[in-house]
Amino acid sequence: MPYQLTEEQIMLRDMVRKLAQNEIAPRAAEIDRTHRFPRENIEKLAELGLMGVPVPEEWGGAGCDFLSYIITIEEVSRACASTGVILAVHTSLGCFSILYFGTEEQKRRYLPKLAGGQWLGAFALTEANAGSDPANLSTSARLAGDYYIVNGSKMFITSGGHADVYVTFVRTAPGKGYKGITCLLVDRDTPGFSIGKIEEKMGLHGDPTTELIFENARVPKENLLGVEGEGFKVAMALLDGGRIGIGAQALGIAQAAFDVALSYAKQRVQFGRPIAEFQAIQFMLADMATRIDAARLLVYRAARLKDMGLPYTKEASMAKLYATDTAMQVTTDAVQILGGYGYCKEYPVERYMRDAKITQIYEGTNQIQRLVIAKQLLKQ
Ligand code: CAA
């Protein structure tokens, strides 16, 4: 069996693939062009129970393993990378934050709605001056009676304005570095909380990326997630899983680009024969396929380690690093194989190339992934 998937994983993959190719892919170019939120895609995923694939059934999820969720992200992203990242952030960083660190009451309040897809989750760590170095974040929170009073702003927040709950990292103890960071669950309708600027981006046009503004925002103290002062470790632990999800998103984009390039190369005739008969093109296709295969093995291995309860920090970063570099390389080569057509919007490969770029940047740049990998190697 390729990649040693179980029968259940293959059935889920085939079901998601059919949905993605029949319903999500046909809308992807229009969503990219009009920059609109793919609400109907999210509703369709919710209808099929795919907004909480790895969330246990008792909390309203599908109760599948993490690898099944990773395969879901891959197939959705193969059709529409914007929908892929909305789903990935919602699940890996939204649902899992509460599943892993929430109280029973928080789980009861949020998880069934998140896993059922009625609510969408977002993750608010990054700030204008704290991107790769989130230990330096400055959005402040002080406890006053029954509320945390939050002031500051967040930047580059996926699903900003569309999410219902924002897993937000704030500074509760100035001057204490990462030990002064706390995680709060901020509901969309929190007084003093608003959505700021919407970024104009190179790609992922269906996935809104916004600023969040906190002006004396009043967050109930029962919305503290985990322990005060331990928010940084919450963020790091969540990002370990999140990075496998971004690896899967990149894998989906790379596979989509390869499929178009292969089929085009077999049909496009130049110098009297299909360009696939030229060795220059064959070598490109061979390299693309080899990289995609290696990326898939790394992404699935990291997911399996997580499913087995084994350490996976290093393997998650390796998977994210390799799969996202692969997506950039493969999409660029796909544009090259399609030539002038590849550079035009008539074919989807220029969109894949624009969408691929961000996967090397978010959830930790690939330079940060190398730091994480090296740190783990030196620790061993
Ligand atoms: N799990 C649990 N704890 C961890 C951990 C992990 N993976 N990694 C580190 N920690 C703990 C450490 O053990 C340490 O605690 P102790 O002192 O008690 O041992 C503490 O956290 C601090 O660790 P470091 O000294 O290693 O922290 P650092 O400040 O040097 O940062 C870093 C390390 C890897 C560079 C980290 O800052 C990082 O990951 N940066 C990138 C940020 C990032 O990925 N942002 C993504 C934003 S979200 C997003 O992009 C979502 C989206 O929209 C798509």
Short mmCIF file of C-alpha atoms and ligand atoms in Angstrom, two decimals:
data_model
loop_
_atom_site.label_atom_id
_atom_site.label_comp_id
_atom_site.label_asym_id
_atom_site.label_seq_id
_atom_site.Cartn_x
_atom_site.Cartn_y
_atom_site.Cartn_z
CA MET A 1 0.00 0.00 0.00
CA PRO A 2 1.61 3.34 -0.95
CA TYR A 3 2.59 5.29 2.19
CA GLN A 4 1.12 2.46 4.29
CA LEU A 5 -2.20 4.16 4.81
CA THR A 6 -4.95 2.22 6.56
CA GLU A 7 -8.24 1.42 4.81
CA GLU A 8 -9.96 4.15 6.85
CA GLN A 9 -7.32 6.71 5.85
CA ILE A 10 -7.67 5.77 2.17
CA MET A 11 -11.47 6.00 2.36
CA LEU A 12 -11.26 9.44 3.98
CA ARG A 13 -8.65 10.59 1.42
CA ASP A 14 -10.82 9.48 -1.49
CA MET A 15 -13.91 11.13 -0.02
CA VAL A 16 -12.09 14.45 0.58
CA ARG A 17 -10.41 14.27 -2.83
CA LYS A 18 -13.77 13.85 -4.56
CA LEU A 19 -15.30 16.75 -2.64
CA ALA A 20 -12.24 18.95 -3.22
CA GLN A 21 -11.97 18.25 -6.94
CA ASN A 22 -15.73 18.44 -7.65
CA GLU A 23 -16.75 21.36 -5.44
CA ILE A 24 -13.75 23.30 -4.11
CA ALA A 25 -11.37 23.34 -7.12
CA PRO A 26 -13.89 24.81 -9.60
CA ARG A 27 -14.31 27.92 -7.38
CA ALA A 28 -10.62 28.43 -6.54
CA ALA A 29 -9.70 30.76 -9.42
CA GLU A 30 -12.73 32.98 -8.81
CA ILE A 31 -11.97 33.15 -5.07
CA ASP A 32 -8.39 34.13 -5.91
CA ARG A 33 -9.57 36.79 -8.35
CA THR A 34 -12.27 38.31 -6.14
CA HIS A 35 -10.42 37.94 -2.81
CA ARG A 36 -13.55 36.64 -1.11
CA PHE A 37 -13.78 34.37 1.93
CA PRO A 38 -14.69 30.82 0.78
CA ARG A 39 -17.66 30.54 3.16
CA GLU A 40 -19.39 27.82 1.10
CA ASN A 41 -16.24 25.65 1.20
CA ILE A 42 -16.13 25.90 4.99
CA GLU A 43 -19.84 25.06 5.20
CA LYS A 44 -19.35 22.03 2.96
CA LEU A 45 -16.41 20.82 5.07
CA ALA A 46 -18.51 21.31 8.21
CA GLU A 47 -21.40 19.36 6.68
CA LEU A 48 -19.09 16.38 6.14
CA GLY A 49 -17.56 16.61 9.64
CA LEU A 50 -14.19 17.80 8.33
CA MET A 51 -13.77 20.89 10.53
CA GLY A 52 -12.74 18.73 13.48
CA VAL A 53 -11.21 15.60 11.92
CA PRO A 54 -8.76 14.83 14.79
CA VAL A 55 -11.03 16.11 17.60
CA PRO A 56 -12.47 13.27 19.72
CA GLU A 57 -16.11 12.40 19.07
CA GLU A 58 -17.07 13.28 22.65
CA TRP A 59 -16.20 16.89 21.79
CA GLY A 60 -18.05 16.93 18.48
CA GLY A 61 -15.18 15.94 16.18
CA ALA A 62 -14.73 13.02 13.79
CA GLY A 63 -12.40 11.22 16.22
CA CYS A 64 -9.83 10.33 13.53
CA ASP A 65 -6.07 10.23 13.97
CA PHE A 66 -3.77 13.16 13.17
CA LEU A 67 -2.56 11.59 9.90
CA SER A 68 -6.16 11.51 8.63
CA TYR A 69 -6.41 15.23 9.36
CA ILE A 70 -3.10 15.85 7.54
CA ILE A 71 -4.38 13.99 4.48
CA THR A 72 -7.54 16.14 4.62
CA ILE A 73 -5.45 19.35 4.58
CA GLU A 74 -3.38 18.00 1.68
CA GLU A 75 -6.41 17.17 -0.47
CA VAL A 76 -8.26 20.43 0.30
CA SER A 77 -5.12 22.49 -0.43
CA ARG A 78 -4.63 20.66 -3.72
CA ALA A 79 -7.92 22.26 -4.77
CA CYS A 80 -7.76 25.59 -2.92
CA ALA A 81 -4.82 26.59 -0.71
CA SER A 82 -6.81 29.41 0.92
CA THR A 83 -9.41 26.96 2.18
CA GLY A 84 -6.54 24.67 3.25
CA VAL A 85 -4.92 27.23 5.55
CA ILE A 86 -8.25 28.34 7.04
CA LEU A 87 -8.92 24.70 7.93
CA ALA A 88 -5.35 24.12 9.17
CA VAL A 89 -5.21 27.12 11.51
CA HIS A 90 -8.75 26.43 12.75
CA THR A 91 -7.90 22.82 13.63
CA SER A 92 -4.21 22.64 14.60
CA LEU A 93 -4.11 25.94 16.46
CA GLY A 94 -7.76 26.67 17.26
CA CYS A 95 -9.38 23.34 18.23
CA PHE A 96 -6.18 21.81 19.60
CA SER A 97 -5.39 24.77 21.87
CA ILE A 98 -8.61 24.11 23.77
CA LEU A 99 -8.44 20.33 23.52
CA TYR A 100 -4.91 20.25 24.99
CA PHE A 101 -4.93 23.16 27.42
CA GLY A 102 -8.60 24.02 28.08
CA THR A 103 -10.61 23.36 31.23
CA GLU A 104 -13.65 21.06 31.04
CA GLU A 105 -15.85 24.16 30.95
CA GLN A 106 -13.84 25.71 28.09
CA LYS A 107 -13.99 22.44 26.17
CA ARG A 108 -17.77 22.26 26.67
CA ARG A 109 -18.22 25.86 25.58
CA TYR A 110 -16.00 25.94 22.51
CA LEU A 111 -15.09 22.51 21.17
CA PRO A 112 -18.42 21.20 19.84
CA LYS A 113 -19.03 24.47 17.95
CA LEU A 114 -15.47 24.62 16.60
CA ALA A 115 -15.24 20.95 15.66
CA GLY A 116 -18.73 21.10 14.15
CA GLY A 117 -17.69 24.08 12.01
CA GLN A 118 -20.34 26.50 13.35
CA TRP A 119 -17.49 28.55 14.82
CA LEU A 120 -14.10 29.25 13.30
CA GLY A 121 -10.88 29.49 15.30
CA ALA A 122 -7.89 31.82 14.81
CA PHE A 123 -4.43 32.12 16.38
CA ALA A 124 -3.08 35.52 17.41
CA LEU A 125 0.62 35.38 18.27
CA THR A 126 2.42 37.61 15.75
CA GLU A 127 2.82 41.37 16.26
CA ALA A 128 4.39 44.11 14.15
CA ASN A 129 7.64 43.81 16.12
CA ALA A 130 7.40 40.16 17.14
CA GLY A 131 7.26 37.73 14.20
CA SER A 132 10.06 35.16 14.34
CA ASP A 133 10.67 36.25 17.95
CA PRO A 134 7.27 35.95 19.66
CA ALA A 135 8.92 35.84 23.13
CA ASN A 136 9.25 39.61 22.63
CA LEU A 137 5.54 40.33 22.13
CA SER A 138 4.12 43.40 23.84
CA THR A 139 0.30 43.27 23.73
CA SER A 140 -0.43 43.65 27.44
CA ALA A 141 -3.06 42.23 29.77
CA ARG A 142 -3.65 43.03 33.45
CA LEU A 143 -6.18 41.39 35.68
CA ALA A 144 -8.73 43.86 37.09
CA GLY A 145 -11.49 42.12 39.05
CA ASP A 146 -13.11 39.50 36.86
CA TYR A 147 -11.53 40.67 33.60
CA TYR A 148 -8.18 40.87 31.85
CA ILE A 149 -7.83 44.35 30.34
CA VAL A 150 -5.97 43.88 27.05
CA ASN A 151 -4.18 46.62 25.07
CA GLY A 152 -2.10 46.41 21.90
CA SER A 153 -2.37 44.87 18.46
CA LYS A 154 -1.68 41.68 16.52
CA MET A 155 -0.65 41.34 12.90
CA PHE A 156 -1.00 38.89 9.98
CA ILE A 157 -3.85 36.96 11.61
CA THR A 158 -5.33 34.22 9.42
CA SER A 159 -9.16 34.33 9.18
CA GLY A 160 -9.20 37.71 10.97
CA GLY A 161 -12.73 39.09 10.94
CA HIS A 162 -14.25 35.69 10.09
CA ALA A 163 -13.15 33.74 13.14
CA ASP A 164 -15.34 33.54 16.23
CA VAL A 165 -12.60 32.84 18.78
CA TYR A 166 -9.00 34.13 18.76
CA VAL A 167 -6.37 32.18 20.73
CA THR A 168 -4.42 35.26 21.79
CA PHE A 169 -1.00 35.58 23.41
CA VAL A 170 -0.49 38.56 25.72
CA ARG A 171 2.10 39.86 28.14
CA THR A 172 0.96 39.63 31.76
CA ALA A 173 4.40 40.15 33.32
CA PRO A 174 6.60 42.87 31.78
CA GLY A 175 10.35 42.23 31.73
CA LYS A 176 10.04 38.46 32.16
CA GLY A 177 10.61 37.43 28.53
CA TYR A 178 8.82 34.29 27.47
CA LYS A 179 7.90 33.56 31.10
CA GLY A 180 5.63 36.63 31.12
CA ILE A 181 3.39 35.45 28.27
CA THR A 182 -0.17 34.21 28.84
CA CYS A 183 -2.78 32.76 26.51
CA LEU A 184 -6.36 34.09 26.49
CA LEU A 185 -9.41 33.01 24.48
CA VAL A 186 -10.83 36.17 22.95
CA ASP A 187 -14.38 35.97 21.61
CA ARG A 188 -15.24 37.94 18.48
CA ASP A 189 -17.74 40.16 20.33
CA THR A 190 -15.41 41.09 23.21
CA PRO A 191 -15.88 44.80 24.08
CA GLY A 192 -12.77 46.78 23.06
CA PHE A 193 -11.69 44.17 20.48
CA SER A 194 -11.84 45.01 16.77
CA ILE A 195 -10.44 43.98 13.40
CA GLY A 196 -7.92 46.39 11.86
CA LYS A 197 -6.27 46.58 8.47
CA ILE A 198 -6.79 43.76 5.96
CA GLU A 199 -3.48 42.99 4.23
CA GLU A 200 -3.18 42.98 0.43
CA LYS A 201 -1.16 39.87 -0.31
CA MET A 202 0.67 38.19 -3.15
CA GLY A 203 -1.42 35.03 -2.84
CA LEU A 204 -3.89 33.12 -0.66
CA HIS A 205 -6.47 35.70 -1.61
CA GLY A 206 -9.38 33.79 -0.11
CA ASP A 207 -7.77 33.72 3.31
CA PRO A 208 -8.12 37.13 4.98
CA THR A 209 -5.03 38.22 6.91
CA THR A 210 -5.72 41.08 9.28
CA GLU A 211 -4.59 43.18 12.16
CA LEU A 212 -6.39 42.76 15.50
CA ILE A 213 -6.80 45.75 17.80
CA PHE A 214 -7.25 45.64 21.57
CA GLU A 215 -8.29 48.90 23.24
CA ASN A 216 -9.00 48.19 26.89
CA ALA A 217 -10.59 44.95 25.65
CA ARG A 218 -12.36 43.15 28.51
CA VAL A 219 -11.66 39.42 28.44
CA PRO A 220 -13.35 37.41 31.25
CA LYS A 221 -10.76 35.85 33.54
CA GLU A 222 -12.28 32.40 32.96
CA ASN A 223 -10.99 32.74 29.37
CA LEU A 224 -7.43 32.21 30.59
CA LEU A 225 -6.12 29.18 28.66
CA GLY A 226 -3.72 27.09 30.71
CA VAL A 227 -1.62 28.80 33.36
CA GLU A 228 -0.70 32.49 33.58
CA GLY A 229 2.91 32.96 32.43
CA GLU A 230 2.99 29.66 30.51
CA GLY A 231 1.50 30.92 27.25
CA PHE A 232 4.77 30.74 25.29
CA LYS A 233 5.01 26.99 25.78
CA VAL A 234 1.37 26.64 24.73
CA ALA A 235 2.21 28.47 21.48
CA MET A 236 5.33 26.38 20.81
CA ALA A 237 3.57 23.08 21.49
CA LEU A 238 0.68 24.01 19.18
CA LEU A 239 3.03 25.17 16.44
CA ASP A 240 4.76 21.77 16.42
CA GLY A 241 1.52 20.20 15.18
CA GLY A 242 0.59 23.23 13.09
CA ARG A 243 3.81 22.96 11.11
CA ILE A 244 2.90 19.45 9.95
CA GLY A 245 -0.38 20.94 8.73
CA ILE A 246 1.46 23.63 6.74
CA GLY A 247 3.71 20.90 5.30
CA ALA A 248 0.53 19.13 4.16
CA GLN A 249 -0.86 22.34 2.67
CA ALA A 250 2.39 22.81 0.71
CA LEU A 251 2.27 19.18 -0.42
CA GLY A 252 -1.24 19.69 -1.80
CA ILE A 253 -0.16 22.80 -3.72
CA ALA A 254 2.92 21.02 -5.13
CA GLN A 255 0.87 18.00 -6.22
CA ALA A 256 -1.67 20.23 -7.98
CA ALA A 257 1.11 22.06 -9.85
CA PHE A 258 2.79 18.80 -10.84
CA ASP A 259 -0.48 17.33 -12.17
CA VAL A 260 -1.01 20.34 -14.46
CA ALA A 261 2.64 20.37 -15.63
CA LEU A 262 2.64 16.63 -16.44
CA SER A 263 -0.56 16.75 -18.41
CA TYR A 264 0.49 19.93 -20.26
CA ALA A 265 3.90 18.46 -21.16
CA LYS A 266 2.22 15.44 -22.77
CA GLN A 267 -0.06 17.62 -24.90
CA ARG A 268 2.03 20.64 -25.82
CA VAL A 269 3.68 20.08 -29.20
CA GLN A 270 6.83 22.00 -30.19
CA PHE A 271 9.44 21.07 -32.81
CA GLY A 272 6.95 18.45 -34.03
CA ARG A 273 6.56 16.44 -30.81
CA PRO A 274 5.12 16.71 -27.30
CA ILE A 275 7.54 18.61 -25.05
CA ALA A 276 7.40 15.64 -22.59
CA GLU A 277 9.63 13.80 -25.11
CA PHE A 278 12.48 16.25 -24.50
CA GLN A 279 14.93 15.25 -21.82
CA ALA A 280 15.05 18.80 -20.43
CA ILE A 281 11.37 18.53 -19.51
CA GLN A 282 11.65 14.90 -18.38
CA PHE A 283 14.39 15.78 -15.89
CA MET A 284 12.28 18.58 -14.46
CA LEU A 285 9.27 16.27 -14.09
CA ALA A 286 11.44 13.57 -12.50
CA ASP A 287 12.87 16.01 -9.95
CA MET A 288 9.42 17.41 -9.16
CA ALA A 289 7.90 13.96 -8.58
CA THR A 290 10.87 12.83 -6.46
CA ARG A 291 10.67 15.90 -4.23
CA ILE A 292 6.90 15.55 -3.78
CA ASP A 293 7.30 11.90 -2.80
CA ALA A 294 10.05 12.71 -0.28
CA ALA A 295 7.99 15.58 1.15
CA ARG A 296 4.96 13.33 1.56
CA LEU A 297 7.06 10.73 3.40
CA LEU A 298 8.40 13.40 5.78
CA VAL A 299 4.97 14.95 6.40
CA TYR A 300 3.29 11.57 7.02
CA ARG A 301 6.16 10.42 9.27
CA ALA A 302 5.83 13.51 11.48
CA ALA A 303 2.05 12.96 11.71
CA ARG A 304 2.55 9.28 12.61
CA LEU A 305 5.02 10.17 15.38
CA LYS A 306 2.45 12.57 16.81
CA ASP A 307 -0.22 9.86 16.59
CA MET A 308 2.08 7.47 18.46
CA GLY A 309 2.67 9.98 21.25
CA LEU A 310 6.39 10.15 20.44
CA PRO A 311 8.49 13.36 20.26
CA TYR A 312 8.04 15.02 16.87
CA THR A 313 9.28 18.62 17.16
CA LYS A 314 12.31 18.01 14.92
CA GLU A 315 10.41 15.88 12.41
CA ALA A 316 7.59 18.45 12.19
CA SER A 317 10.09 21.20 11.36
CA MET A 318 11.87 18.96 8.82
CA ALA A 319 8.53 18.18 7.17
CA LYS A 320 7.51 21.85 7.06
CA LEU A 321 10.91 22.96 5.77
CA TYR A 322 11.17 20.35 3.04
CA ALA A 323 7.54 20.30 1.90
CA THR A 324 7.27 24.09 1.64
CA ASP A 325 10.60 24.45 -0.22
CA THR A 326 9.31 21.68 -2.49
CA ALA A 327 6.08 23.57 -3.12
CA MET A 328 8.03 26.67 -4.12
CA GLN A 329 10.37 24.73 -6.41
CA VAL A 330 7.68 22.58 -8.01
CA THR A 331 5.27 25.46 -8.64
CA THR A 332 8.08 27.56 -10.15
CA ASP A 333 9.06 24.65 -12.40
CA ALA A 334 5.42 24.10 -13.37
CA VAL A 335 5.21 27.74 -14.52
CA GLN A 336 8.43 27.18 -16.48
CA ILE A 337 7.09 24.04 -18.20
CA LEU A 338 3.92 25.88 -19.22
CA GLY A 339 6.03 28.80 -20.48
CA GLY A 340 4.03 31.90 -21.44
CA TYR A 341 0.76 30.11 -20.59
CA GLY A 342 2.12 29.36 -17.12
CA TYR A 343 2.62 33.05 -16.45
CA CYS A 344 -1.00 33.83 -17.38
CA LYS A 345 -4.16 33.30 -15.36
CA GLU A 346 -5.66 31.03 -18.00
CA TYR A 347 -3.85 28.19 -16.19
CA PRO A 348 -3.76 27.78 -12.38
CA VAL A 349 0.01 27.35 -11.96
CA GLU A 350 0.78 31.06 -11.42
CA ARG A 351 -1.75 30.99 -8.52
CA TYR A 352 -0.09 27.88 -7.10
CA MET A 353 3.27 29.65 -7.26
CA ARG A 354 1.93 32.74 -5.46
CA ASP A 355 0.17 30.58 -2.85
CA ALA A 356 3.27 28.42 -2.29
CA LYS A 357 5.48 31.33 -1.27
CA ILE A 358 3.77 32.03 2.06
CA THR A 359 4.17 28.41 3.20
CA GLN A 360 7.92 29.08 3.50
CA ILE A 361 7.14 32.03 5.78
CA TYR A 362 4.22 31.41 8.14
CA GLU A 363 4.10 29.12 11.18
CA GLY A 364 7.81 29.87 11.48
CA THR A 365 9.99 30.85 8.51
CA ASN A 366 12.11 28.08 7.04
CA GLN A 367 15.13 29.74 8.65
CA ILE A 368 13.39 29.30 12.05
CA GLN A 369 12.66 25.64 11.16
CA ARG A 370 16.40 25.10 10.68
CA LEU A 371 17.04 26.61 14.13
CA VAL A 372 14.49 24.25 15.68
CA ILE A 373 15.98 21.22 13.88
CA ALA A 374 19.54 22.17 14.89
CA LYS A 375 18.52 22.75 18.52
CA GLN A 376 16.93 19.29 18.67
CA LEU A 377 19.98 17.67 17.02
CA LEU A 378 22.35 19.28 19.50
CA LYS A 379 20.14 18.23 22.42
CA GLN A 380 20.16 14.56 21.42
N1 CAA B 1 7.16 22.65 22.87
C1 CAA B 1 7.06 22.99 24.18
N2 CAA B 1 7.90 23.90 24.76
C2 CAA B 1 8.85 24.47 23.97
C3 CAA B 1 8.99 24.15 22.61
C4 CAA B 1 8.09 23.19 22.05
N3 CAA B 1 8.18 22.84 20.78
N4 CAA B 1 9.98 24.89 22.09
C5 CAA B 1 10.49 25.64 23.09
N5 CAA B 1 9.78 25.39 24.22
C6 CAA B 1 10.04 25.94 25.55
C7 CAA B 1 11.50 25.71 25.94
O1 CAA B 1 11.67 24.45 26.54
C8 CAA B 1 11.77 26.85 26.89
O2 CAA B 1 11.25 26.55 28.18
P1 CAA B 1 12.27 26.17 29.43
O3 CAA B 1 13.19 27.34 29.58
O4 CAA B 1 11.35 25.94 30.58
O5 CAA B 1 12.97 24.93 28.99
C9 CAA B 1 10.91 27.97 26.35
O6 CAA B 1 9.90 27.37 25.52
C10 CAA B 1 11.70 28.96 25.52
O7 CAA B 1 12.36 28.22 24.50
P2 CAA B 1 13.50 28.86 23.59
O8 CAA B 1 14.56 29.46 24.47
O9 CAA B 1 13.91 27.83 22.59
O10 CAA B 1 12.69 30.05 22.88
P3 CAA B 1 13.19 31.16 21.86
O11 CAA B 1 12.69 32.48 22.31
O12 CAA B 1 14.66 31.01 21.56
O13 CAA B 1 12.32 30.81 20.54
C11 CAA B 1 11.89 29.85 18.42
C12 CAA B 1 12.48 29.68 19.84
C13 CAA B 1 11.89 28.43 17.84
C14 CAA B 1 12.71 30.76 17.56
C15 CAA B 1 10.44 30.36 18.52
O14 CAA B 1 10.41 31.71 18.94
C16 CAA B 1 9.66 30.24 17.23
O15 CAA B 1 9.10 29.19 16.94
N6 CAA B 1 9.55 31.32 16.40
C17 CAA B 1 8.71 31.35 15.22
C18 CAA B 1 7.34 31.88 15.55
C19 CAA B 1 6.26 31.28 14.70
O16 CAA B 1 6.32 30.15 14.28
N7 CAA B 1 5.20 32.05 14.47
C20 CAA B 1 4.08 31.57 13.76
C21 CAA B 1 2.92 32.48 13.91
S1 CAA B 1 1.36 31.64 13.74
C22 CAA B 1 1.05 31.48 12.10
O17 CAA B 1 1.87 31.76 11.27
C23 CAA B 1 -0.30 30.88 11.78
C24 CAA B 1 -0.81 31.24 10.44
O18 CAA B 1 -1.40 32.28 10.27
C25 CAA B 1 -0.68 30.31 9.33
#
